[in-house]
Amino acid sequence: MAEKKGKKKDPKEWRIDIDAERCKGCGFCVEFCPKNTLAMSDDFNSKGYHPPMVADPESCTFCDMCEMVCPEFAIWLSSDENKKQEHIADDLVRMDRMPHIWCPGCGIGTVVNTFIAALHDTDIDLNTTQIVSGIGCTGRVAGYVDLDSYHTTHGRAIPFATGLALGNPDQKVVVISGDGDLTAIGGNHFFHAARRNVNMTVICVNNFTYGMTGGQVTPTAPQGSIAITTPYGAFDQPFNIPFIADSCGADYVARWTTFHVRHLQNAIKAALQVKGFSLVEVISPCPTLYGRRNKIGDGLDMMKFYKEKSVRFKKDQHTTADAAIGFQDQIMVGNFVNRERPSLIEAMDTSLKNKLGDKYVQWPVPG
Ligand code: SF4
C-alpha cells in the first residue's frame, strides 16, 4: 500500500516524478501548487500536450496537491529512500490501462485520487470493498479501480449495489457514477436507497451533462444551461441532489467540487465510515461538452470558476434547500448532514427479531 501522503517530508528523501507521456496538459498541477514549484514546459509530448516541469525544486514542501489534483495520475511524490515510485493511487488504479479515456481537463480522475486517498485514510479492508458504477464517463471508474469492481447497466448501479450490500453486510459497498446515470434513469433507485438508508456510499460525479453520449441535458443541469438537446437553454427545474438525499433521510450528505480536493477527501472518508446511506456529490468539470458550450472554458477555467463561485454551507444559516444551483451562479459546498438512523440491515434485523424471536437467523450468521 502506498505510504500516507501529505505529511512534512525531508526534501533530501523526496522528489517529484512526472510521467510526461501520460500528461494531457490540463495545467491543474501548476495552478494548484501553492509554492510555484511547477511550470508548464515548452516541450510537447508525443500526443501534442505540454507537460509540467519542476521549475523550482527548492520551493517544494511536498504537500502532494499536484498528485491529488492531477486527473491523469501523471505526477507524484517519490521517496528516494525507498527507491520506489509511488503514486497515491498506484496500488488501486490499474495503471496498465493508462492513459484513461477521459478528456483533457476532465475532473473524474481527480475524484478517483481523492476517493483512493480517503480509502487509505480509513481502516476499511480493501479485500472486502466493492465498487459499482453505471454507464457513462464516470461509469468507467469501476473498470480502472483495482478492487472488486462492477460496471453495471445504465441507471442500475444502486440496485446492483443494494443486492451486494444486503448479501454481504460485512463488506463495504461504494457506488461511483455520474449525475445522468444516478439521477435520471437511476433516479428512482437513488430516492429509495436514501429512504431505506441502505448500507452504501454513493459518490455522484455531477458535471451537468451526459458526456459520453454527446452532451444531452441531465436532471441536474441548471436552468438556462446549454446542452445539445437544449440549444436555447434548459427550461425545467433541476434536481438539488443534497436536498433530495437529505429529505429522503440519508445518514450523510456532502457536496464539494474537484477544486476542494482536501475537503472532498475528508468528506469521502467520513462517508465511507457511515453505516447507512452516505452521499457525496462532486461538482466536476466536463470541459468538452459542458464547459465550452456554456462559455466557462476548459478544465482549468472550470476549476477557477468553482473556486470563485463556491460558498460554504453554514448549519445555522442554511438548509440543503439552499444548495440548489443556478446557471453560472453560486455553488454551495459543505458537509450538510451527519445523523444516525437505523440502516436498512439494522431495521430489517430489529423488525424480524421482534416478530420471529429465536426463529430469526441473522445474515451473516454471527461468529
Ligand atoms: Fe470527462 Fe466530459 Fe470528456 Fe466525459 S466527455 S471524459 S465527462 S470531459
Short mmCIF file of C-alpha atoms and ligand atoms in Angstrom, two decimals:
data_model
loop_
_atom_site.label_atom_id
_atom_site.label_comp_id
_atom_site.label_asym_id
_atom_site.label_seq_id
_atom_site.Cartn_x
_atom_site.Cartn_y
_atom_site.Cartn_z
CA MET A 1 0.00 0.00 0.00
CA ALA A 2 1.26 3.50 -0.81
CA GLU A 3 2.71 5.41 2.12
CA LYS A 4 0.37 8.04 3.56
CA LYS A 5 1.00 11.36 1.85
CA GLY A 6 0.56 14.95 2.98
CA LYS A 7 2.95 14.88 5.92
CA LYS A 8 6.03 17.10 6.08
CA LYS A 9 8.78 15.35 4.24
CA ASP A 10 12.54 15.58 4.22
CA PRO A 11 13.43 17.11 0.82
CA LYS A 12 16.60 15.03 0.76
CA GLU A 13 14.48 11.92 0.59
CA TRP A 14 11.57 13.04 -1.56
CA ARG A 15 11.24 14.25 -5.12
CA ILE A 16 8.54 14.96 -7.71
CA ASP A 17 8.22 12.48 -10.55
CA ILE A 18 6.36 13.31 -13.78
CA ASP A 19 5.21 10.92 -16.48
CA ALA A 20 5.22 13.42 -19.36
CA GLU A 21 3.68 10.94 -21.79
CA ARG A 22 0.63 10.38 -19.56
CA CYS A 23 0.01 14.14 -19.22
CA LYS A 24 -2.83 15.78 -21.19
CA GLY A 25 -1.69 19.31 -20.40
CA CYS A 26 -4.67 20.41 -18.25
CA GLY A 27 -2.43 22.61 -16.06
CA PHE A 28 -4.19 21.63 -12.80
CA CYS A 29 -0.90 20.73 -11.04
CA VAL A 30 0.74 24.07 -11.89
CA GLU A 31 -2.32 26.06 -10.83
CA PHE A 32 -2.80 24.17 -7.56
CA CYS A 33 0.88 24.18 -6.47
CA PRO A 34 0.91 26.68 -3.59
CA LYS A 35 4.65 27.34 -3.94
CA ASN A 36 5.04 27.84 -7.70
CA THR A 37 7.33 24.83 -7.80
CA LEU A 38 5.87 23.67 -11.10
CA ALA A 39 5.54 25.34 -14.50
CA MET A 40 4.28 24.20 -17.89
CA SER A 41 7.21 23.26 -20.06
CA ASP A 42 7.60 24.41 -23.66
CA ASP A 43 8.11 20.82 -24.75
CA PHE A 44 5.40 18.71 -26.32
CA ASN A 45 4.83 15.06 -25.53
CA SER A 46 4.08 12.61 -28.33
CA LYS A 47 0.34 13.43 -28.14
CA GLY A 48 0.95 17.15 -28.53
CA TYR A 49 0.39 18.24 -24.92
CA HIS A 50 2.65 20.46 -22.83
CA PRO A 51 3.59 18.53 -19.68
CA PRO A 52 4.61 20.32 -16.48
CA MET A 53 8.17 20.56 -15.24
CA VAL A 54 9.74 21.10 -11.84
CA ALA A 55 10.86 24.73 -12.19
CA ASP A 56 11.94 25.41 -8.61
CA PRO A 57 12.61 22.18 -6.71
CA GLU A 58 13.87 24.00 -3.62
CA SER A 59 10.48 25.61 -3.03
CA CYS A 60 8.55 22.32 -2.85
CA THR A 61 7.06 21.42 0.53
CA PHE A 62 5.85 18.02 -0.71
CA CYS A 63 2.28 18.87 0.18
CA ASP A 64 1.10 16.49 -2.60
CA MET A 65 -1.56 18.86 -4.03
CA CYS A 66 -0.22 18.23 -7.54
CA GLU A 67 -0.57 14.50 -7.09
CA MET A 68 -4.10 14.72 -5.71
CA VAL A 69 -5.44 17.06 -8.37
CA CYS A 70 -3.82 15.53 -11.47
CA PRO A 71 -6.58 13.63 -13.27
CA GLU A 72 -4.08 11.64 -15.34
CA PHE A 73 -2.10 10.11 -12.42
CA ALA A 74 0.90 11.70 -14.19
CA ILE A 75 2.67 13.43 -11.29
CA TRP A 76 3.52 12.11 -7.86
CA LEU A 77 5.90 12.31 -4.95
CA SER A 78 8.51 9.61 -4.65
CA SER A 79 10.74 8.59 -1.83
CA ASP A 80 14.39 8.29 -2.83
CA GLU A 81 15.00 6.43 0.37
CA ASN A 82 12.68 3.65 -0.73
CA LYS A 83 13.96 3.92 -4.31
CA LYS A 84 10.38 3.49 -5.32
CA GLN A 85 7.99 5.49 -7.46
CA GLU A 86 4.71 5.65 -5.68
CA HIS A 87 1.59 7.46 -6.74
CA ILE A 88 -1.09 7.54 -4.05
CA ALA A 89 -3.31 5.58 -6.42
CA ASP A 90 -0.63 3.10 -7.53
CA ASP A 91 -1.99 0.14 -5.64
CA LEU A 92 -5.64 0.76 -6.51
CA VAL A 93 -5.66 2.13 -10.06
CA ARG A 94 -4.94 -0.25 -12.91
CA MET A 95 -2.01 1.79 -14.23
CA ASP A 96 -1.55 -0.70 -17.09
CA ARG A 97 -4.81 0.76 -18.52
CA MET A 98 -3.46 4.31 -18.62
CA PRO A 99 -3.91 6.63 -20.38
CA HIS A 100 -7.59 6.51 -19.49
CA ILE A 101 -10.41 7.57 -21.83
CA TRP A 102 -11.29 10.84 -20.06
CA CYS A 103 -10.72 14.11 -21.90
CA PRO A 104 -8.00 16.65 -21.02
CA GLY A 105 -9.24 18.69 -18.04
CA CYS A 106 -11.99 16.23 -17.09
CA GLY A 107 -12.34 16.01 -13.31
CA ILE A 108 -13.17 12.30 -12.97
CA GLY A 109 -9.51 11.27 -12.43
CA THR A 110 -9.23 13.85 -9.64
CA VAL A 111 -12.26 12.28 -7.96
CA VAL A 112 -10.59 8.86 -8.22
CA ASN A 113 -7.47 10.24 -6.48
CA THR A 114 -9.50 11.73 -3.64
CA PHE A 115 -11.51 8.53 -3.25
CA ILE A 116 -8.37 6.39 -3.02
CA ALA A 117 -6.68 8.82 -0.63
CA ALA A 118 -9.83 8.73 1.54
CA LEU A 119 -9.94 4.95 1.44
CA HIS A 120 -6.30 4.82 2.57
CA ASP A 121 -7.21 7.13 5.46
CA THR A 122 -9.66 4.56 6.84
CA ASP A 123 -9.04 1.07 8.17
CA ILE A 124 -11.58 -0.42 5.75
CA ASP A 125 -10.39 -3.78 4.45
CA LEU A 126 -9.69 -3.40 0.73
CA ASN A 127 -10.35 -7.09 0.23
CA THR A 128 -13.96 -6.56 1.22
CA THR A 129 -14.56 -3.27 -0.62
CA GLN A 130 -16.77 -3.37 -3.70
CA ILE A 131 -17.02 -0.63 -6.33
CA VAL A 132 -20.08 -0.33 -8.54
CA SER A 133 -20.54 2.05 -11.45
CA GLY A 134 -23.28 2.53 -14.01
CA ILE A 135 -22.91 3.81 -17.57
CA GLY A 136 -21.27 6.98 -18.83
CA CYS A 137 -17.86 8.61 -18.50
CA THR A 138 -17.90 8.20 -14.70
CA GLY A 139 -19.16 4.68 -15.20
CA ARG A 140 -15.64 3.80 -16.33
CA VAL A 141 -14.28 4.29 -12.81
CA ALA A 142 -15.13 0.73 -11.75
CA GLY A 143 -13.00 -0.60 -14.58
CA TYR A 144 -9.96 1.46 -13.65
CA VAL A 145 -10.04 0.85 -9.90
CA ASP A 146 -8.32 -2.36 -8.85
CA LEU A 147 -10.85 -3.57 -6.29
CA ASP A 148 -13.78 -5.93 -6.75
CA SER A 149 -15.47 -3.78 -9.39
CA TYR A 150 -18.77 -3.97 -11.23
CA HIS A 151 -19.64 -1.98 -14.35
CA THR A 152 -23.40 -2.35 -14.41
CA THR A 153 -26.22 -1.35 -16.75
CA HIS A 154 -27.44 2.21 -17.14
CA GLY A 155 -29.06 3.59 -14.01
CA ARG A 156 -28.78 0.30 -12.15
CA ALA A 157 -25.63 0.86 -10.09
CA ILE A 158 -27.65 1.47 -6.89
CA PRO A 159 -29.97 -1.58 -7.12
CA PHE A 160 -26.94 -3.73 -8.01
CA ALA A 161 -25.10 -2.28 -5.00
CA THR A 162 -28.16 -2.84 -2.79
CA GLY A 163 -28.03 -6.54 -3.61
CA LEU A 164 -24.31 -6.62 -2.82
CA ALA A 165 -24.83 -4.76 0.46
CA LEU A 166 -27.70 -6.99 1.62
CA GLY A 167 -25.95 -10.20 0.62
CA ASN A 168 -22.62 -9.15 2.17
CA PRO A 169 -23.40 -6.97 5.17
CA ASP A 170 -19.82 -7.30 6.38
CA GLN A 171 -18.46 -5.64 3.22
CA LYS A 172 -18.13 -2.00 2.13
CA VAL A 173 -20.11 -1.14 -1.00
CA VAL A 174 -19.33 2.06 -2.89
CA VAL A 175 -21.15 3.41 -5.94
CA ILE A 176 -19.24 5.89 -8.11
CA SER A 177 -21.30 7.15 -11.02
CA GLY A 178 -22.45 10.25 -12.84
CA ASP A 179 -25.41 12.60 -12.45
CA GLY A 180 -27.12 11.30 -15.58
CA ASP A 181 -26.82 7.70 -14.51
CA LEU A 182 -27.80 8.21 -10.87
CA THR A 183 -30.49 10.88 -11.09
CA ALA A 184 -32.21 10.25 -14.45
CA ILE A 185 -32.67 6.60 -15.34
CA GLY A 186 -31.40 5.67 -11.86
CA GLY A 187 -33.28 8.41 -10.01
CA ASN A 188 -35.95 6.17 -8.57
CA HIS A 189 -33.32 3.83 -7.11
CA PHE A 190 -31.48 6.81 -5.64
CA PHE A 191 -34.52 8.04 -3.68
CA HIS A 192 -35.33 4.64 -2.31
CA ALA A 193 -31.78 3.77 -1.31
CA ALA A 194 -31.61 7.05 0.65
CA ARG A 195 -35.09 6.49 2.14
CA ARG A 196 -34.26 2.94 3.19
CA ASN A 197 -30.82 4.04 4.43
CA VAL A 198 -29.16 1.19 2.51
CA ASN A 199 -25.65 0.45 3.76
CA MET A 200 -23.62 2.04 0.96
CA THR A 201 -21.63 5.11 -0.01
CA VAL A 202 -22.59 6.88 -3.23
CA ILE A 203 -20.16 9.29 -4.88
CA CYS A 204 -22.08 11.18 -7.57
CA VAL A 205 -19.84 12.97 -10.05
CA ASN A 206 -22.07 15.81 -11.25
CA ASN A 207 -20.91 17.53 -14.41
CA PHE A 208 -24.42 18.54 -15.50
CA THR A 209 -24.30 16.57 -18.74
CA TYR A 210 -24.26 13.18 -20.41
CA GLY A 211 -20.64 13.38 -21.53
CA MET A 212 -20.24 10.00 -23.15
CA THR A 213 -23.21 10.34 -25.49
CA GLY A 214 -22.59 13.87 -26.74
CA GLY A 215 -23.76 16.26 -24.05
CA GLN A 216 -27.51 15.93 -23.58
CA VAL A 217 -29.23 17.81 -20.76
CA THR A 218 -29.39 15.94 -17.42
CA PRO A 219 -31.76 16.37 -14.46
CA THR A 220 -29.11 18.42 -12.61
CA ALA A 221 -28.39 20.91 -15.44
CA PRO A 222 -29.10 24.46 -14.22
CA GLN A 223 -31.95 26.33 -15.91
CA GLY A 224 -30.53 28.31 -18.82
CA SER A 225 -27.55 25.99 -19.41
CA ILE A 226 -26.94 24.88 -22.97
CA ALA A 227 -26.86 21.23 -23.97
CA ILE A 228 -27.11 19.60 -27.36
CA THR A 229 -30.78 18.85 -26.55
CA THR A 230 -31.48 22.31 -25.08
CA PRO A 231 -29.80 24.69 -27.54
CA TYR A 232 -31.83 27.62 -26.17
CA GLY A 233 -31.14 26.72 -22.55
CA ALA A 234 -32.58 24.19 -20.12
CA PHE A 235 -36.02 25.33 -19.01
CA ASP A 236 -37.05 22.72 -16.47
CA GLN A 237 -36.36 22.69 -12.75
CA PRO A 238 -33.12 20.78 -11.93
CA PHE A 239 -32.60 18.37 -9.05
CA ASN A 240 -30.82 19.63 -5.97
CA ILE A 241 -29.06 16.37 -5.09
CA PRO A 242 -28.13 17.13 -1.44
CA PHE A 243 -31.70 18.32 -0.75
CA ILE A 244 -33.17 15.11 -2.18
CA ALA A 245 -30.78 12.87 -0.22
CA ASP A 246 -31.43 14.86 2.95
CA SER A 247 -35.21 14.83 2.60
CA CYS A 248 -35.19 11.09 1.86
CA GLY A 249 -33.30 10.51 5.13
CA ALA A 250 -29.71 9.71 4.11
CA ASP A 251 -27.35 9.45 7.08
CA TYR A 252 -24.59 11.54 5.49
CA VAL A 253 -24.75 14.17 2.74
CA ALA A 254 -21.95 16.38 1.44
CA ARG A 255 -21.08 18.34 -1.68
CA TRP A 256 -17.67 19.59 -2.77
CA THR A 257 -16.11 20.37 -6.12
CA THR A 258 -12.94 18.97 -7.68
CA PHE A 259 -11.30 22.25 -6.69
CA HIS A 260 -11.69 21.28 -2.99
CA VAL A 261 -9.58 18.13 -3.06
CA ARG A 262 -8.76 18.08 0.67
CA HIS A 263 -12.34 18.74 1.78
CA LEU A 264 -13.53 16.19 -0.71
CA GLN A 265 -11.08 13.60 0.58
CA ASN A 266 -12.27 14.22 4.16
CA ALA A 267 -15.95 14.10 3.15
CA ILE A 268 -15.45 10.79 1.33
CA LYS A 269 -13.53 9.45 4.34
CA ALA A 270 -16.43 10.40 6.63
CA ALA A 271 -18.99 8.96 4.19
CA LEU A 272 -17.13 5.64 3.99
CA GLN A 273 -17.43 5.24 7.74
CA VAL A 274 -21.19 5.73 7.88
CA LYS A 275 -23.29 2.59 8.45
CA GLY A 276 -26.31 3.65 6.41
CA PHE A 277 -26.63 5.60 3.16
CA SER A 278 -23.97 8.24 2.59
CA LEU A 279 -23.82 10.55 -0.40
CA VAL A 280 -21.01 12.77 -1.60
CA GLU A 281 -21.84 14.89 -4.64
CA VAL A 282 -18.79 16.15 -6.52
CA ILE A 283 -19.21 19.04 -8.95
CA SER A 284 -16.70 18.16 -11.64
CA PRO A 285 -15.64 19.68 -14.97
CA CYS A 286 -16.77 18.26 -18.27
CA PRO A 287 -14.95 20.86 -20.35
CA THR A 288 -15.63 19.08 -23.62
CA LEU A 289 -19.41 19.14 -23.51
CA TYR A 290 -20.50 21.45 -20.70
CA GLY A 291 -17.71 23.97 -20.07
CA ARG A 292 -17.09 25.09 -23.62
CA ARG A 293 -20.75 25.01 -24.64
CA ASN A 294 -21.64 27.17 -21.65
CA LYS A 295 -18.71 29.54 -22.14
CA ILE A 296 -16.96 28.63 -18.90
CA GLY A 297 -13.91 27.40 -20.76
CA ASP A 298 -11.56 24.48 -20.39
CA GLY A 299 -10.98 22.27 -17.33
CA LEU A 300 -8.68 24.77 -15.64
CA ASP A 301 -11.16 27.61 -16.26
CA MET A 302 -13.85 25.45 -14.70
CA MET A 303 -11.70 24.84 -11.61
CA LYS A 304 -11.22 28.61 -11.26
CA PHE A 305 -14.97 29.06 -11.73
CA TYR A 306 -15.63 26.61 -8.85
CA LYS A 307 -13.19 28.50 -6.65
CA GLU A 308 -14.86 31.82 -7.41
CA LYS A 309 -18.46 30.57 -7.13
CA SER A 310 -18.24 28.29 -4.11
CA VAL A 311 -19.89 29.39 -0.88
CA ARG A 312 -19.70 27.46 2.37
CA PHE A 313 -22.74 25.86 3.92
CA LYS A 314 -23.35 27.19 7.43
CA LYS A 315 -25.57 24.99 9.57
CA ASP A 316 -27.09 27.91 11.50
CA GLN A 317 -27.90 29.87 8.33
CA HIS A 318 -28.65 27.36 5.57
CA THR A 319 -30.52 24.17 4.81
CA THR A 320 -29.92 21.78 1.94
CA ALA A 321 -32.75 23.58 0.09
CA ASP A 322 -30.26 26.45 -0.28
CA ALA A 323 -27.87 24.15 -2.16
CA ALA A 324 -29.83 24.49 -5.44
CA ILE A 325 -27.52 25.52 -8.27
CA GLY A 326 -28.48 28.27 -10.70
CA PHE A 327 -26.81 28.87 -14.06
CA GLN A 328 -23.33 30.41 -13.61
CA ASP A 329 -24.42 31.08 -10.03
CA GLN A 330 -23.03 30.20 -6.62
CA ILE A 331 -22.26 26.59 -5.70
CA MET A 332 -22.96 25.80 -2.05
CA VAL A 333 -20.38 23.33 -0.72
CA GLY A 334 -20.03 21.64 2.64
CA ASN A 335 -20.85 18.67 4.82
CA PHE A 336 -24.60 19.12 5.07
CA VAL A 337 -25.95 16.15 7.02
CA ASN A 338 -24.43 13.71 9.51
CA ARG A 339 -27.00 11.78 11.50
CA GLU A 340 -27.65 8.24 12.58
CA ARG A 341 -30.80 6.37 11.66
CA PRO A 342 -31.12 2.59 11.63
CA SER A 343 -29.60 1.32 8.39
CA LEU A 344 -31.72 -0.95 6.20
CA ILE A 345 -29.96 -4.01 7.58
CA GLU A 346 -30.41 -2.87 11.18
CA ALA A 347 -34.08 -2.02 10.61
CA MET A 348 -34.66 -5.40 9.00
CA ASP A 349 -32.87 -7.27 11.82
CA THR A 350 -34.76 -5.42 14.54
CA SER A 351 -38.14 -5.89 12.91
CA LEU A 352 -37.67 -9.58 12.13
CA LYS A 353 -36.16 -10.38 15.55
CA ASN A 354 -39.19 -8.77 17.19
CA LYS A 355 -41.58 -10.76 15.04
CA LEU A 356 -39.78 -14.10 14.85
CA GLY A 357 -37.70 -14.22 18.02
CA ASP A 358 -35.22 -17.12 18.02
CA LYS A 359 -36.51 -18.36 14.70
CA TYR A 360 -34.88 -15.36 13.00
CA VAL A 361 -31.37 -16.16 11.80
CA GLN A 362 -29.35 -13.04 11.11
CA TRP A 363 -27.17 -12.98 7.97
CA PRO A 364 -24.24 -13.45 8.04
CA VAL A 365 -24.63 -15.81 11.00
CA PRO A 366 -22.69 -14.11 13.86
CA GLY A 367 -19.48 -15.96 14.82
FE1 SF4 B 1 -14.98 13.95 -18.97
FE2 SF4 B 1 -16.87 15.21 -20.38
FE3 SF4 B 1 -14.79 14.09 -21.64
FE4 SF4 B 1 -16.65 12.58 -20.49
S1 SF4 B 1 -16.94 13.95 -22.24
S2 SF4 B 1 -14.42 12.29 -20.35
S3 SF4 B 1 -17.19 13.78 -18.68
S4 SF4 B 1 -14.70 15.82 -20.20
#
